[in-house]
JSON list of C-alpha atoms in Angstrom, two decimals:
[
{"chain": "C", "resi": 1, "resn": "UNK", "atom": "CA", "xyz": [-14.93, 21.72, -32.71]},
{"chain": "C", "resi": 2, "resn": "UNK", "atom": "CA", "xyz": [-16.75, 20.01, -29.83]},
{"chain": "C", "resi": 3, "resn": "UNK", "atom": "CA", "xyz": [-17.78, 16.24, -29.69]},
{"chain": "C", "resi": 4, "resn": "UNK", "atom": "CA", "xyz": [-21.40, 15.62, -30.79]},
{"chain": "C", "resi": 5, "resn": "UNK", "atom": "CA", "xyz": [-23.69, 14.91, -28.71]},
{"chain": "C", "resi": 6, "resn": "UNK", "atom": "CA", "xyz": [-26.56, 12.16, -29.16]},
{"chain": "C", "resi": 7, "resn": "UNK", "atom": "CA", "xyz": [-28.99, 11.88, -26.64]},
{"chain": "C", "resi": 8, "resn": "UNK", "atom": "CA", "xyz": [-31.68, 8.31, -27.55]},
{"chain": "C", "resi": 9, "resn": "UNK", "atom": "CA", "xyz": [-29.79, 7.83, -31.10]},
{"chain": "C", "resi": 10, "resn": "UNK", "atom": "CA", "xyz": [-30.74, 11.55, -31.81]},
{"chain": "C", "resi": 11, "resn": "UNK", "atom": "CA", "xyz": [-28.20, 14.24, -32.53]},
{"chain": "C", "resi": 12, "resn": "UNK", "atom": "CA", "xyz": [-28.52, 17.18, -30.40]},
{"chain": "C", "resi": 13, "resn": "UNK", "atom": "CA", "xyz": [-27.94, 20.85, -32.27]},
{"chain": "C", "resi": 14, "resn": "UNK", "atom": "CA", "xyz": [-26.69, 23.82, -30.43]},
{"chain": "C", "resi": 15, "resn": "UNK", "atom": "CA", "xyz": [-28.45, 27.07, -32.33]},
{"chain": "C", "resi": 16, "resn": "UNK", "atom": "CA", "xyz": [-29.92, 30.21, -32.61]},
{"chain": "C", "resi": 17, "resn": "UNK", "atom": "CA", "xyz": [-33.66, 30.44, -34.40]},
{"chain": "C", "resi": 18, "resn": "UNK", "atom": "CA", "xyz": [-33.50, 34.25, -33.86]},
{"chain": "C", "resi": 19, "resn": "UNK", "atom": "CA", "xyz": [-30.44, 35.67, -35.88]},
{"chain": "C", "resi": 20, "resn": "UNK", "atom": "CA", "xyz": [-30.66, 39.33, -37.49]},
{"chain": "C", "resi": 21, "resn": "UNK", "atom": "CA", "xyz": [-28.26, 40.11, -40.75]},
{"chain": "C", "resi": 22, "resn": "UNK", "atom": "CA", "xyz": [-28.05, 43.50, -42.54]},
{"chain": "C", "resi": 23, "resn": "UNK", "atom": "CA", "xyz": [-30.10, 43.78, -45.51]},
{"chain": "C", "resi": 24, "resn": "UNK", "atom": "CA", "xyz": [-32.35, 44.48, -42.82]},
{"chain": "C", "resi": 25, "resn": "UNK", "atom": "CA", "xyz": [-32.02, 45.03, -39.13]},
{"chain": "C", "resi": 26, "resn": "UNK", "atom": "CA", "xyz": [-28.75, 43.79, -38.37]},
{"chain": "C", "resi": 27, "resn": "UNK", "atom": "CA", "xyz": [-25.27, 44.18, -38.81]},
{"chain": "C", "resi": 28, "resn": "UNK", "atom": "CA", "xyz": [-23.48, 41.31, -40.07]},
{"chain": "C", "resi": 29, "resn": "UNK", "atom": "CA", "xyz": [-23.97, 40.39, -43.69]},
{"chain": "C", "resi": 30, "resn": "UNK", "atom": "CA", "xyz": [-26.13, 37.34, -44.69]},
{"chain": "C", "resi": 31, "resn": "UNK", "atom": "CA", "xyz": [-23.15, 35.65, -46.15]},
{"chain": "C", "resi": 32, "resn": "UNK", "atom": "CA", "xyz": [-20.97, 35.73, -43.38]},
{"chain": "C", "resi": 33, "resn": "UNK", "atom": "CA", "xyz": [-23.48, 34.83, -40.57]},
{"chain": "C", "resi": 34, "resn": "UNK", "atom": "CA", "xyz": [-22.70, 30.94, -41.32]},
{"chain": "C", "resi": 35, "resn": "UNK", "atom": "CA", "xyz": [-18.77, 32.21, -40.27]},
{"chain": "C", "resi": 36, "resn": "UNK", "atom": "CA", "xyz": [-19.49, 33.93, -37.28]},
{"chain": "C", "resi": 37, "resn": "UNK", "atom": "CA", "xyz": [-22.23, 30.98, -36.19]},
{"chain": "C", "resi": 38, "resn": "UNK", "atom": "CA", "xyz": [-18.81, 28.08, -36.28]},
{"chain": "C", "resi": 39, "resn": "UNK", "atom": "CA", "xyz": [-16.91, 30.86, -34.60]},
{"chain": "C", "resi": 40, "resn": "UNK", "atom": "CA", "xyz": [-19.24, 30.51, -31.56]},
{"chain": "C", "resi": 41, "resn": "UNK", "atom": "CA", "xyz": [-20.10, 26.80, -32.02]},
{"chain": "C", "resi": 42, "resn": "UNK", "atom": "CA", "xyz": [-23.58, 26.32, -33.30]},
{"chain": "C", "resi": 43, "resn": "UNK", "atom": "CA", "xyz": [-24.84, 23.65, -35.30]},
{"chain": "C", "resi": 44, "resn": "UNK", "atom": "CA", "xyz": [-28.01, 25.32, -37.13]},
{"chain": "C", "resi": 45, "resn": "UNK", "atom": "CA", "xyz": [-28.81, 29.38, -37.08]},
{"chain": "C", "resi": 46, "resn": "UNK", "atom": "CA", "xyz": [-31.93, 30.74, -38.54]},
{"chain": "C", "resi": 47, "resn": "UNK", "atom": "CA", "xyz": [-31.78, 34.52, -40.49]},
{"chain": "C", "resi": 48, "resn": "UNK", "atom": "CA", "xyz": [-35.13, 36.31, -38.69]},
{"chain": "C", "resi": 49, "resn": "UNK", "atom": "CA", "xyz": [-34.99, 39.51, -40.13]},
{"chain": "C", "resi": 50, "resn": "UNK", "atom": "CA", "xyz": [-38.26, 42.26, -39.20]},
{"chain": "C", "resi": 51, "resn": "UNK", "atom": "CA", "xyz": [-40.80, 41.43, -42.26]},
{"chain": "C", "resi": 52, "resn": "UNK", "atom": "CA", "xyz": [-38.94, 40.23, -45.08]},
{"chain": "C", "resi": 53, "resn": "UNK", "atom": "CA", "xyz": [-37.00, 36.58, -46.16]},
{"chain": "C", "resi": 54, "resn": "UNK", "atom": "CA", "xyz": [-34.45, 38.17, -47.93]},
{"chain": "C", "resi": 55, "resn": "UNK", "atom": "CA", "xyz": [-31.48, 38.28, -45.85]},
{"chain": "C", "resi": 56, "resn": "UNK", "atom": "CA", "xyz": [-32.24, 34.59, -44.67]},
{"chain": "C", "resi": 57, "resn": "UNK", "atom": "CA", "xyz": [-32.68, 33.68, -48.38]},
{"chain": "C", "resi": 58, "resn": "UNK", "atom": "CA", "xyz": [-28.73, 35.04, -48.86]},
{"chain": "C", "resi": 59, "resn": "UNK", "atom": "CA", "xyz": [-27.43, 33.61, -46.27]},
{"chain": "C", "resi": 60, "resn": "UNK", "atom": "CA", "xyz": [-28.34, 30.41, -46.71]},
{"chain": "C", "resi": 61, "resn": "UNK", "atom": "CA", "xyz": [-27.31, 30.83, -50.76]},
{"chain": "C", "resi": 62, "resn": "UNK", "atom": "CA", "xyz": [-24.23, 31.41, -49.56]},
{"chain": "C", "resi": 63, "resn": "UNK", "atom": "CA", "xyz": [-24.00, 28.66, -47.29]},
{"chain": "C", "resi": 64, "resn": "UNK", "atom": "CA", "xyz": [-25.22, 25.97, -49.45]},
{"chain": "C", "resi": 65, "resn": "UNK", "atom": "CA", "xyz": [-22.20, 24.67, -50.84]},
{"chain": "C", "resi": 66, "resn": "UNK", "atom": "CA", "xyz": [-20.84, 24.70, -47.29]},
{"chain": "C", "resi": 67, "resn": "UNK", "atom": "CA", "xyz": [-20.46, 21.91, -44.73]},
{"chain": "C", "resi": 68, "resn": "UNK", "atom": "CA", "xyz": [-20.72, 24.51, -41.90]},
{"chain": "C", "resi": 69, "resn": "UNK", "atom": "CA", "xyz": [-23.56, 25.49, -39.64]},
{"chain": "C", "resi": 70, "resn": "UNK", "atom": "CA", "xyz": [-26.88, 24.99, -41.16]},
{"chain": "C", "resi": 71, "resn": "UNK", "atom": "CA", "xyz": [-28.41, 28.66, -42.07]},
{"chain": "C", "resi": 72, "resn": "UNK", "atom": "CA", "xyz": [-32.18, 28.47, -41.96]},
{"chain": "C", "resi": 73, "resn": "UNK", "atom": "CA", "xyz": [-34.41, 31.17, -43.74]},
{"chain": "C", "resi": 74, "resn": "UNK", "atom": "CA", "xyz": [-36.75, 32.80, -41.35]},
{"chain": "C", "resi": 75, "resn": "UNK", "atom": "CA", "xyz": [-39.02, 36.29, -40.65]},
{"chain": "C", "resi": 76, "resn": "UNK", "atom": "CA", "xyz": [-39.59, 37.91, -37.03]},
{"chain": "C", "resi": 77, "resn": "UNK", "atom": "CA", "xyz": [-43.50, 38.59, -38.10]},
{"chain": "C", "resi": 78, "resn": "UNK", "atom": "CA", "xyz": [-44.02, 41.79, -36.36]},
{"chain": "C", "resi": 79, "resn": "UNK", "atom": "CA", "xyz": [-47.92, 42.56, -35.99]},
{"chain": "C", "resi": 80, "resn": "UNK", "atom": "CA", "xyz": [-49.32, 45.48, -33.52]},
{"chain": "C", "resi": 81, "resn": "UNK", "atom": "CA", "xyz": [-49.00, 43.62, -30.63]},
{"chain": "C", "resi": 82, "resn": "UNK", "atom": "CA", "xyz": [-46.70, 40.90, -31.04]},
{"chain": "C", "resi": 83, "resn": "UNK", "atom": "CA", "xyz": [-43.38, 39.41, -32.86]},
{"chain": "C", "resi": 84, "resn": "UNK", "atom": "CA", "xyz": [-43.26, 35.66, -33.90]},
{"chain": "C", "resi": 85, "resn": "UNK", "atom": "CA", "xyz": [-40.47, 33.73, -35.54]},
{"chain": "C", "resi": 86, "resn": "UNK", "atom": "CA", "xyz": [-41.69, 31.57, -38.61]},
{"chain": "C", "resi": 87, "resn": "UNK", "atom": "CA", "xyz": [-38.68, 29.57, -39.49]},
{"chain": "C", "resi": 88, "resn": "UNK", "atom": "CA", "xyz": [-38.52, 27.69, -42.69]},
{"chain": "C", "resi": 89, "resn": "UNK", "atom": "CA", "xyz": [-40.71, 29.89, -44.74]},
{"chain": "C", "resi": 90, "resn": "UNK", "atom": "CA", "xyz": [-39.49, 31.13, -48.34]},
{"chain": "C", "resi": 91, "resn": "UNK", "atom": "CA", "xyz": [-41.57, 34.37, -48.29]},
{"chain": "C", "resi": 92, "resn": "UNK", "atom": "CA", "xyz": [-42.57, 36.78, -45.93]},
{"chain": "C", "resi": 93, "resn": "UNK", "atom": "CA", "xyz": [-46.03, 36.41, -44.16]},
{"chain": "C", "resi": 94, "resn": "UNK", "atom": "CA", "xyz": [-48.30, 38.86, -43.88]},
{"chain": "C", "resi": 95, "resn": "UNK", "atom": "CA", "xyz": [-49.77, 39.50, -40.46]}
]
């Protein structure tokens, strides 16, 4: 575990807004993403699967009761000519 680190009376977060679970495109389940984001020291992850809230929505179910990272539900919006993470969304958004 590594010392926080508060920067003006603010806490500073080490995290990743653009994680992928399966369910979806990636390969680690939902419910074990919080796991794996302790194992490499993050503070706060958000679940960004392609189109859909889903996997984000399990993951942070499952980390609720949990005083590990902080699992944020998310979507990589993928339109014709772009991708953009929404984080903090329940549902998925329709380009």
């Amino acid at each position: 575990m590594r010392e926080p680190i508060t920067v003006e009376g603010y806490q500073v977060l080490s995290g990743d807004f653009h994680v992928h679970a399966f369910v979806g495109d990636g390969g680690i389940a939902p419910w074990s993403m919080q796991d794996q984001a302790a194992h490499l020291g993050l503070d706060v992850i958000a679940i960004t699967n392609h189109n859909q809230t889903l996997a984000g929505r399990l993951g942070r179910s499952s980390a609720e009761s949990s005083t590990g990272p902080i699992v944020l539900v998310g979507e990589e919006i993928t339109g014709r000519n772009f991708h953009l993470i929404g984080v903090g969304i329940e549902r998925a958004v329709n380009w």
